[in-house]
Amino acid sequence: MLEPTTAAALPTSDADPFAPEHLRNPEPLHRALREAGPVVRLSRYHVHALARYEEVHAALGDWQTFQSGAGVGLANFHHEKPWRQPSLLLEADPPHHDAPRRVLREILAPSALRRLRETWQAVAEDLVDTVLAEQGTEFDAFDALASAFPLRVFPDAVGIGPDGRDNLLPYGNMAFNAFGPRNDLVAADAGRVAELSGWVNTRCAREALGEDGFGARIWAAADRGELTHEQAPLVVRSLLTAGVDTTVHGLAATLYAFATHPDQWQRLRERPESARVVFDEAVRWQSPVQTFFRTATTDVTIAGVRISEGTKILMFLGAANRDPDRWTDPDRFDLGRDPSGHVGFGMGIHQCVGQHVARLEAETLMTALARRVGHIELAGEPRRHLNNTLRSWASLPIRIRRAA
Ligand code: 8QM
């Protein structure tokens, strides 16, 4: 039997994936990391990185070897105190992960969302009508649509009160920065941690939640014994952390895709029933959640490279979603492809439990827009907002032509 006599060489990079230049334009680094090898050491952070689809996909599918319980950011919770109580979903492994996951999966299942579709479609039609009437044919699609729409429908669906909703995006921005290193982006949020956390935490209490939302259903699951009453507010917190910024920037990515690919907009207009798949292709193409870490639970070999127990491993979801070994013409936003299998929602037991909510938001908004708008183009240079984890936006100026 043939035994490998030498360990595979381990390419090393001193690049900082969280530096402004890479956050602003991640593709060149992604390409370099994919080409360097299946596993790359990032010397600056003493971590390993995976940027190819095959390895990212396999590692996300193996929670036994690549745990989340030590945190899915750079900080290892076994050695560093987390900035907030860890999430019972994102930052947990089986068996602890299972009950919260089961509860949320049922509450956010497609069948449970059916009652929201009609309301959300009406809100989307009204929002687009109002924007076109008040702002005409040139406006900032980030403010007017991508952030306005989720903020109109999602907090209501959770059941939080009307006050202070402008804290939601800054809280998410802070949480997504916190998965990265303690760089300037984290420092910029430092003064608001207590205030924003305090606000979010009080929204998670039973008394703060309406009787008929996702939040109330989480508490009802606790009453049935499916969760403890201590777990319930933390599960509500997961909705408020993971459910706002992700969809806002995912919708911005979708609008950006159409503003830069007019032929694809025509395609959607000709086939309105494809409004659902457009979001997955936009998520593959832009990967609003760019990266997450896992931690090796044991000494493990990936593609011949030995990784020791306790090592943090950075998964480049955005790089995997454009790996030319997996995708044809990966840099093209193309509604003709089948984007399923993308890792923009993760993969395996942690795969986004809210993805049906996100798709429903995208589908209702894009349907309303496609009914009224014949053409979309950029009206100026889009501006990125920098975040350690989210590929996000500050402004997206567009010009539209009304449909005939
Ligand atoms: C990312 O708090 C949480 O449970 C949580 C936070 C962020 C996410 C997921 C869950 C992936 C969108």
CSV table of C-alpha atoms and ligand atoms in Angstrom, one decimal:
chain,number,residue,atom,x,y,z
A,1,MET,CA,0.0,0.0,0.0
A,2,LEU,CA,1.2,3.4,-0.9
A,3,GLU,CA,1.7,5.8,2.0
A,4,PRO,CA,2.2,9.5,1.5
A,5,THR,CA,5.7,10.2,2.7
A,6,THR,CA,5.5,13.9,3.0
A,7,ALA,CA,2.7,16.1,4.2
A,8,ALA,CA,1.3,18.4,1.5
A,9,ALA,CA,2.9,21.8,1.4
A,10,LEU,CA,0.9,24.5,3.2
A,11,PRO,CA,0.7,27.7,1.3
A,12,THR,CA,0.7,30.8,3.5
A,13,SER,CA,-0.7,34.2,2.9
A,14,ASP,CA,-0.1,37.4,5.0
A,15,ALA,CA,-3.1,39.0,3.5
A,16,ASP,CA,-5.7,40.5,5.9
A,17,PRO,CA,-9.1,39.5,4.5
A,18,PHE,CA,-10.7,42.1,6.9
A,19,ALA,CA,-8.6,45.0,5.6
A,20,PRO,CA,-10.7,47.7,3.9
A,21,GLU,CA,-9.3,47.0,0.4
A,22,HIS,CA,-10.4,43.3,0.6
A,23,LEU,CA,-13.7,44.1,2.2
A,24,ARG,CA,-14.4,46.7,-0.6
A,25,ASN,CA,-13.4,44.3,-3.4
A,26,PRO,CA,-13.0,40.7,-2.2
A,27,GLU,CA,-12.7,38.9,-5.5
A,28,PRO,CA,-9.0,39.3,-6.2
A,29,LEU,CA,-8.1,37.9,-2.8
A,30,HIS,CA,-10.6,35.1,-3.2
A,31,ARG,CA,-9.1,34.1,-6.5
A,32,ALA,CA,-5.6,34.2,-5.0
A,33,LEU,CA,-6.6,32.0,-2.1
A,34,ARG,CA,-8.5,29.5,-4.3
A,35,GLU,CA,-5.4,29.2,-6.5
A,36,ALA,CA,-2.9,29.0,-3.7
A,37,GLY,CA,-4.3,25.6,-2.6
A,38,PRO,CA,-7.2,23.8,-0.9
A,39,VAL,CA,-6.0,25.0,2.5
A,40,VAL,CA,-4.1,28.2,3.1
A,41,ARG,CA,-2.6,29.4,6.3
A,42,LEU,CA,-3.4,33.1,7.1
A,43,SER,CA,-0.2,34.0,9.0
A,44,ARG,CA,-1.6,37.3,10.4
A,45,TYR,CA,-4.4,35.6,12.4
A,46,HIS,CA,-2.9,32.1,13.0
A,47,VAL,CA,-5.8,30.5,11.3
A,48,HIS,CA,-6.3,28.2,8.3
A,49,ALA,CA,-8.6,29.2,5.4
A,50,LEU,CA,-10.7,27.4,2.9
A,51,ALA,CA,-11.7,29.2,-0.3
A,52,ARG,CA,-12.5,26.4,-2.7
A,53,TYR,CA,-16.1,25.1,-3.0
A,54,GLU,CA,-15.3,21.5,-2.5
A,55,GLU,CA,-13.5,22.0,0.9
A,56,VAL,CA,-15.9,24.7,2.1
A,57,HIS,CA,-18.9,22.5,1.3
A,58,ALA,CA,-17.3,19.4,2.9
A,59,ALA,CA,-16.3,21.3,6.1
A,60,LEU,CA,-19.7,22.9,6.6
A,61,GLY,CA,-21.2,19.5,6.3
A,62,ASP,CA,-19.0,18.0,9.0
A,63,TRP,CA,-20.1,19.6,12.3
A,64,GLN,CA,-18.5,16.8,14.3
A,65,THR,CA,-15.0,17.8,13.1
A,66,PHE,CA,-15.6,21.5,12.6
A,67,GLN,CA,-17.5,22.9,15.5
A,68,SER,CA,-19.4,26.1,16.0
A,69,GLY,CA,-19.5,26.0,19.8
A,70,ALA,CA,-16.1,27.7,20.1
A,71,GLY,CA,-17.6,30.7,18.2
A,72,VAL,CA,-17.9,31.2,14.4
A,73,GLY,CA,-15.8,34.4,14.5
A,74,LEU,CA,-12.1,34.7,15.0
A,75,ALA,CA,-12.4,34.7,18.8
A,76,ASN,CA,-12.2,31.2,20.4
A,77,PHE,CA,-14.8,31.1,23.1
A,78,HIS,CA,-12.8,28.5,25.0
A,79,HIS,CA,-10.1,31.1,25.6
A,80,GLU,CA,-11.8,34.5,25.1
A,81,LYS,CA,-15.0,35.8,26.7
A,82,PRO,CA,-17.6,36.4,24.0
A,83,TRP,CA,-19.0,39.9,23.7
A,84,ARG,CA,-22.5,38.7,24.4
A,85,GLN,CA,-24.0,35.4,25.6
A,86,PRO,CA,-23.4,33.0,22.7
A,87,SER,CA,-26.2,32.3,20.3
A,88,LEU,CA,-28.1,29.0,21.0
A,89,LEU,CA,-28.2,28.4,17.3
A,90,LEU,CA,-25.2,29.8,15.5
A,91,GLU,CA,-22.6,29.3,18.2
A,92,ALA,CA,-23.7,25.9,19.4
A,93,ASP,CA,-23.3,22.3,18.4
A,94,PRO,CA,-25.6,19.3,18.9
A,95,PRO,CA,-27.1,18.3,21.2
A,96,HIS,CA,-27.6,21.8,22.6
A,97,HIS,CA,-28.2,23.3,19.2
A,98,ASP,CA,-31.1,20.8,18.3
A,99,ALA,CA,-34.0,22.1,20.3
A,100,PRO,CA,-33.7,25.8,19.4
A,101,ARG,CA,-33.2,24.8,15.8
A,102,ARG,CA,-36.2,22.5,15.7
A,103,VAL,CA,-38.4,25.3,17.2
A,104,LEU,CA,-37.3,27.9,14.8
A,105,ARG,CA,-37.4,25.6,11.8
A,106,GLU,CA,-41.1,25.0,12.4
A,107,ILE,CA,-41.9,28.7,13.1
A,108,LEU,CA,-40.1,29.8,9.9
A,109,ALA,CA,-41.1,26.8,7.7
A,110,PRO,CA,-42.6,27.7,4.3
A,111,SER,CA,-46.1,26.4,5.4
A,112,ALA,CA,-45.9,28.8,8.4
A,113,LEU,CA,-45.1,31.7,6.2
A,114,ARG,CA,-48.0,31.3,3.8
A,115,ARG,CA,-50.2,33.7,5.8
A,116,LEU,CA,-47.5,36.4,5.4
A,117,ARG,CA,-47.3,36.4,1.6
A,118,GLU,CA,-50.4,38.4,0.9
A,119,THR,CA,-49.6,41.1,3.4
A,120,TRP,CA,-46.0,41.3,2.3
A,121,GLN,CA,-47.0,41.5,-1.4
A,122,ALA,CA,-49.4,44.4,-0.6
A,123,VAL,CA,-46.7,46.2,1.4
A,124,ALA,CA,-44.2,45.8,-1.4
A,125,GLU,CA,-46.7,47.1,-4.0
A,126,ASP,CA,-47.5,50.1,-1.8
A,127,LEU,CA,-43.8,50.8,-1.1
A,128,VAL,CA,-42.8,50.7,-4.8
A,129,ASP,CA,-45.8,52.9,-5.7
A,130,THR,CA,-44.9,55.4,-3.1
A,131,VAL,CA,-41.2,55.5,-4.1
A,132,LEU,CA,-42.1,56.0,-7.8
A,133,ALA,CA,-44.6,58.7,-6.9
A,134,GLU,CA,-42.5,60.6,-4.5
A,135,GLN,CA,-39.0,60.1,-5.8
A,136,GLY,CA,-39.6,59.7,-9.6
A,137,THR,CA,-37.2,57.8,-11.7
A,138,GLU,CA,-33.9,58.4,-9.9
A,139,PHE,CA,-33.4,57.4,-6.3
A,140,ASP,CA,-31.2,55.6,-3.8
A,141,ALA,CA,-32.4,52.0,-4.1
A,142,PHE,CA,-30.5,51.1,-0.9
A,143,ASP,CA,-32.5,53.5,1.3
A,144,ALA,CA,-35.8,53.5,-0.7
A,145,LEU,CA,-36.1,49.7,-1.2
A,146,ALA,CA,-33.4,47.4,0.1
A,147,SER,CA,-33.5,48.7,3.7
A,148,ALA,CA,-37.0,50.1,3.7
A,149,PHE,CA,-38.8,46.9,2.8
A,150,PRO,CA,-37.3,44.5,5.4
A,151,LEU,CA,-37.7,47.1,8.1
A,152,ARG,CA,-41.4,47.4,7.2
A,153,VAL,CA,-42.3,43.7,7.2
A,154,PHE,CA,-39.8,41.8,9.4
A,155,PRO,CA,-40.0,43.5,12.8
A,156,ASP,CA,-43.8,43.3,12.6
A,157,ALA,CA,-43.6,39.6,11.8
A,158,VAL,CA,-41.4,39.1,14.8
A,159,GLY,CA,-43.9,41.2,16.9
A,160,ILE,CA,-41.6,43.8,18.3
A,161,GLY,CA,-43.1,47.2,19.2
A,162,PRO,CA,-42.7,50.3,17.0
A,163,ASP,CA,-40.2,52.2,19.1
A,164,GLY,CA,-36.5,52.2,18.5
A,165,ARG,CA,-36.5,50.1,15.3
A,166,ASP,CA,-33.7,52.3,14.0
A,167,ASN,CA,-31.5,50.3,16.4
A,168,LEU,CA,-31.9,47.1,14.4
A,169,LEU,CA,-29.4,47.7,11.6
A,170,PRO,CA,-26.7,49.2,13.9
A,171,TYR,CA,-27.1,46.2,16.2
A,172,GLY,CA,-26.7,43.8,13.3
A,173,ASN,CA,-23.7,45.8,12.0
A,174,MET,CA,-22.1,45.4,15.3
A,175,ALA,CA,-22.8,41.7,15.6
A,176,PHE,CA,-21.4,41.0,12.2
A,177,ASN,CA,-18.3,43.1,12.8
A,178,ALA,CA,-17.7,41.1,16.0
A,179,PHE,CA,-17.1,37.9,14.1
A,180,GLY,CA,-13.9,39.5,12.7
A,181,PRO,CA,-10.7,40.7,14.3
A,182,ARG,CA,-10.8,43.7,16.7
A,183,ASN,CA,-10.0,46.1,14.0
A,184,ASP,CA,-11.2,49.7,13.4
A,185,LEU,CA,-14.6,48.6,12.4
A,186,VAL,CA,-15.1,46.9,15.8
A,187,ALA,CA,-13.6,49.9,17.6
A,188,ALA,CA,-16.1,52.2,15.8
A,189,ASP,CA,-19.0,50.3,17.4
A,190,ALA,CA,-17.5,50.0,20.8
A,191,GLY,CA,-19.3,53.0,22.3
A,192,ARG,CA,-22.7,51.6,21.4
A,193,VAL,CA,-22.4,48.0,22.5
A,194,ALA,CA,-24.2,48.4,25.9
A,195,GLU,CA,-26.9,50.6,24.5
A,196,LEU,CA,-27.7,48.5,21.5
A,197,SER,CA,-27.5,45.2,23.3
A,198,GLY,CA,-29.7,46.6,26.1
A,199,TRP,CA,-32.3,47.6,23.6
A,200,VAL,CA,-32.3,44.3,21.7
A,201,ASN,CA,-32.3,42.2,24.9
A,202,THR,CA,-35.4,44.0,26.2
A,203,ARG,CA,-37.2,43.4,22.9
A,204,CYS,CA,-36.8,39.6,23.5
A,205,ALA,CA,-38.9,39.5,26.6
A,206,ARG,CA,-42.4,37.9,26.4
A,207,GLU,CA,-44.1,41.2,27.5
A,208,ALA,CA,-42.3,43.1,24.8
A,209,LEU,CA,-43.7,40.9,22.0
A,210,GLY,CA,-47.0,41.0,20.2
A,211,GLU,CA,-49.4,38.1,20.5
A,212,ASP,CA,-49.2,36.8,17.0
A,213,GLY,CA,-45.6,36.9,15.8
A,214,PHE,CA,-42.5,34.7,15.5
A,215,GLY,CA,-41.5,36.0,18.9
A,216,ALA,CA,-44.7,34.9,20.6
A,217,ARG,CA,-44.5,31.5,18.9
A,218,ILE,CA,-41.0,31.0,20.4
A,219,TRP,CA,-42.4,31.7,23.8
A,220,ALA,CA,-45.3,29.4,23.2
A,221,ALA,CA,-42.8,26.6,22.3
A,222,ALA,CA,-41.2,27.2,25.7
A,223,ASP,CA,-44.6,26.8,27.4
A,224,ARG,CA,-45.0,23.5,25.6
A,225,GLY,CA,-41.7,22.4,27.0
A,226,GLU,CA,-39.9,22.4,23.6
A,227,LEU,CA,-37.4,25.0,25.0
A,228,THR,CA,-36.7,26.3,28.5
A,229,HIS,CA,-38.0,29.7,29.4
A,230,GLU,CA,-34.4,30.8,29.8
A,231,GLN,CA,-33.7,29.9,26.1
A,232,ALA,CA,-36.7,31.6,24.6
A,233,PRO,CA,-35.4,35.2,24.7
A,234,LEU,CA,-32.1,34.1,23.2
A,235,VAL,CA,-33.9,32.5,20.3
A,236,VAL,CA,-35.8,35.7,19.7
A,237,ARG,CA,-32.5,37.5,19.8
A,238,SER,CA,-31.2,35.3,17.0
A,239,LEU,CA,-34.1,36.5,14.8
A,240,LEU,CA,-33.3,40.1,15.5
A,241,THR,CA,-29.5,39.6,14.9
A,242,ALA,CA,-29.6,37.4,11.8
A,243,GLY,CA,-32.9,38.6,10.2
A,244,VAL,CA,-32.4,42.3,9.3
A,245,ASP,CA,-29.0,43.3,8.0
A,246,THR,CA,-28.7,40.0,6.0
A,247,THR,CA,-31.9,40.6,4.1
A,248,VAL,CA,-31.3,44.3,3.6
A,249,HIS,CA,-27.9,43.7,2.0
A,250,GLY,CA,-29.2,40.6,0.2
A,251,LEU,CA,-31.9,42.7,-1.4
A,252,ALA,CA,-29.3,45.4,-2.2
A,253,ALA,CA,-27.2,42.8,-3.9
A,254,THR,CA,-30.2,41.7,-5.9
A,255,LEU,CA,-31.0,45.3,-7.0
A,256,TYR,CA,-27.3,45.9,-7.8
A,257,ALA,CA,-27.3,42.7,-9.9
A,258,PHE,CA,-30.2,43.9,-12.0
A,259,ALA,CA,-28.9,47.5,-12.3
A,260,THR,CA,-25.7,46.1,-13.8
A,261,HIS,CA,-27.3,43.3,-15.9
A,262,PRO,CA,-30.2,44.8,-17.8
A,263,ASP,CA,-30.7,41.7,-19.9
A,264,GLN,CA,-31.4,39.7,-16.7
A,265,TRP,CA,-34.0,42.3,-15.7
A,266,GLN,CA,-35.8,41.7,-19.0
A,267,ARG,CA,-35.6,38.0,-18.3
A,268,LEU,CA,-37.3,38.4,-15.0
A,269,ARG,CA,-40.0,40.7,-16.5
A,270,GLU,CA,-40.7,38.0,-19.1
A,271,ARG,CA,-40.8,35.3,-16.5
A,272,PRO,CA,-42.2,36.8,-13.3
A,273,GLU,CA,-42.5,33.4,-11.8
A,274,SER,CA,-38.7,33.3,-11.6
A,275,ALA,CA,-38.7,36.1,-8.9
A,276,ARG,CA,-37.9,33.4,-6.4
A,277,VAL,CA,-34.7,32.1,-8.0
A,278,VAL,CA,-33.3,35.5,-8.6
A,279,PHE,CA,-32.5,35.9,-4.9
A,280,ASP,CA,-30.5,32.7,-4.8
A,281,GLU,CA,-28.5,33.7,-7.8
A,282,ALA,CA,-27.9,37.1,-6.2
A,283,VAL,CA,-26.8,35.5,-3.0
A,284,ARG,CA,-24.4,33.2,-4.8
A,285,TRP,CA,-23.0,36.1,-6.8
A,286,GLN,CA,-22.5,38.6,-4.0
A,287,SER,CA,-22.6,36.3,-0.9
A,288,PRO,CA,-24.0,38.9,1.6
A,289,VAL,CA,-22.5,36.7,4.4
A,290,GLN,CA,-18.9,36.5,3.2
A,291,THR,CA,-17.2,34.4,5.8
A,292,PHE,CA,-17.6,32.3,8.9
A,293,PHE,CA,-15.1,30.4,11.1
A,294,ARG,CA,-15.3,26.9,12.4
A,295,THR,CA,-12.9,25.3,15.0
A,296,ALA,CA,-11.3,21.9,14.6
A,297,THR,CA,-12.5,19.5,17.3
A,298,THR,CA,-9.6,17.1,16.6
A,299,ASP,CA,-6.4,16.8,14.6
A,300,VAL,CA,-7.7,16.5,11.1
A,301,THR,CA,-6.3,16.3,7.5
A,302,ILE,CA,-7.9,18.3,4.7
A,303,ALA,CA,-6.6,17.6,1.2
A,304,GLY,CA,-3.4,16.3,2.7
A,305,VAL,CA,-2.9,19.2,5.1
A,306,ARG,CA,-2.7,18.5,8.8
A,307,ILE,CA,-4.7,20.8,11.0
A,308,SER,CA,-4.4,20.5,14.7
A,309,GLU,CA,-7.2,20.4,17.2
A,310,GLY,CA,-8.4,23.9,18.3
A,311,THR,CA,-7.4,25.6,15.1
A,312,LYS,CA,-9.8,28.2,13.8
A,313,ILE,CA,-10.6,27.7,10.1
A,314,LEU,CA,-12.0,30.6,8.0
A,315,MET,CA,-14.6,29.5,5.4
A,316,PHE,CA,-14.8,31.9,2.4
A,317,LEU,CA,-18.4,31.4,1.4
A,318,GLY,CA,-18.0,34.2,-1.2
A,319,ALA,CA,-15.0,32.5,-2.8
A,320,ALA,CA,-16.7,29.1,-2.8
A,321,ASN,CA,-19.7,30.6,-4.5
A,322,ARG,CA,-17.5,31.7,-7.4
A,323,ASP,CA,-15.2,28.7,-7.6
A,324,PRO,CA,-14.7,28.0,-11.4
A,325,ASP,CA,-14.3,24.3,-10.6
A,326,ARG,CA,-18.0,24.3,-9.4
A,327,TRP,CA,-19.6,27.1,-11.4
A,328,THR,CA,-19.6,27.9,-15.1
A,329,ASP,CA,-18.7,31.5,-15.7
A,330,PRO,CA,-18.9,32.2,-12.0
A,331,ASP,CA,-18.6,35.9,-12.0
A,332,ARG,CA,-21.6,36.3,-14.2
A,333,PHE,CA,-25.0,37.0,-12.6
A,334,ASP,CA,-27.1,34.6,-14.7
A,335,LEU,CA,-30.7,33.7,-14.1
A,336,GLY,CA,-30.2,30.9,-16.6
A,337,ARG,CA,-28.1,28.8,-14.2
A,338,ASP,CA,-29.2,26.7,-11.3
A,339,PRO,CA,-27.7,28.4,-8.2
A,340,SER,CA,-28.8,25.6,-5.8
A,341,GLY,CA,-25.9,24.2,-3.9
A,342,HIS,CA,-24.4,27.7,-3.3
A,343,VAL,CA,-23.1,28.1,0.3
A,344,GLY,CA,-24.3,31.7,0.7
A,345,PHE,CA,-26.8,30.4,3.3
A,346,GLY,CA,-24.3,28.0,4.7
A,347,MET,CA,-24.7,24.2,4.4
A,348,GLY,CA,-25.4,21.4,6.8
A,349,ILE,CA,-27.1,21.6,10.2
A,350,HIS,CA,-26.5,25.3,10.5
A,351,GLN,CA,-27.8,26.3,7.0
A,352,CYS,CA,-29.8,29.4,7.3
A,353,VAL,CA,-33.1,28.6,9.2
A,354,GLY,CA,-34.6,31.9,8.0
A,355,GLN,CA,-33.9,31.4,4.3
A,356,HIS,CA,-37.6,31.1,3.4
A,357,VAL,CA,-38.3,34.4,5.1
A,358,ALA,CA,-35.5,36.0,3.1
A,359,ARG,CA,-36.8,34.5,-0.1
A,360,LEU,CA,-40.3,35.6,0.5
A,361,GLU,CA,-39.1,39.2,1.1
A,362,ALA,CA,-37.2,39.1,-2.1
A,363,GLU,CA,-39.9,37.5,-4.1
A,364,THR,CA,-42.6,39.9,-3.0
A,365,LEU,CA,-40.4,43.0,-3.5
A,366,MET,CA,-39.0,42.0,-6.9
A,367,THR,CA,-42.5,41.0,-8.1
A,368,ALA,CA,-43.8,44.4,-7.2
A,369,LEU,CA,-40.9,46.1,-8.9
A,370,ALA,CA,-41.1,44.0,-12.1
A,371,ARG,CA,-44.7,44.9,-12.5
A,372,ARG,CA,-43.9,48.6,-12.7
A,373,VAL,CA,-40.4,49.0,-13.9
A,374,GLY,CA,-39.2,48.2,-17.4
A,375,HIS,CA,-35.5,49.0,-17.0
A,376,ILE,CA,-33.0,49.6,-14.1
A,377,GLU,CA,-29.6,51.1,-14.4
A,378,LEU,CA,-27.0,52.7,-12.1
A,379,ALA,CA,-27.3,56.4,-11.8
A,380,GLY,CA,-24.0,56.9,-10.0
A,381,GLU,CA,-21.2,55.0,-8.3
A,382,PRO,CA,-22.7,52.6,-5.6
A,383,ARG,CA,-21.0,53.0,-2.2
A,384,ARG,CA,-20.1,50.0,0.0
A,385,HIS,CA,-20.4,50.0,3.7
A,386,LEU,CA,-17.6,48.1,5.2
A,387,ASN,CA,-18.3,45.3,7.7
A,388,ASN,CA,-16.1,42.4,8.8
A,389,THR,CA,-18.6,39.7,7.7
A,390,LEU,CA,-21.3,41.3,5.6
A,391,ARG,CA,-20.8,42.4,2.1
A,392,SER,CA,-22.8,45.6,2.6
A,393,TRP,CA,-23.9,48.8,1.1
A,394,ALA,CA,-24.2,52.5,2.0
A,395,SER,CA,-25.9,53.7,-1.2
A,396,LEU,CA,-27.1,52.3,-4.5
A,397,PRO,CA,-28.2,55.2,-6.8
A,398,ILE,CA,-30.4,53.9,-9.7
A,399,ARG,CA,-32.4,55.3,-12.6
A,400,ILE,CA,-35.5,53.4,-13.7
A,401,ARG,CA,-37.9,53.5,-16.6
A,402,ARG,CA,-41.5,52.8,-15.9
A,403,ALA,CA,-42.9,49.8,-17.6
A,404,ALA,CA,-45.1,50.5,-20.6
B,1,8QM,C1,-25.7,35.0,10.6
B,1,8QM,O1,-27.5,35.4,16.7
B,1,8QM,C2,-27.7,34.4,15.9
B,1,8QM,O2,-28.2,33.4,16.2
B,1,8QM,C3,-27.2,34.6,14.5
B,1,8QM,C4,-26.4,35.7,14.1
B,1,8QM,C5,-25.9,35.8,12.8
B,1,8QM,C6,-26.2,34.8,11.9
B,1,8QM,C7,-26.9,33.7,12.3
B,1,8QM,C8,-27.4,33.6,13.5
B,1,8QM,C9,-25.6,34.1,9.5
B,1,8QM,C10,-26.6,35.2,9.4
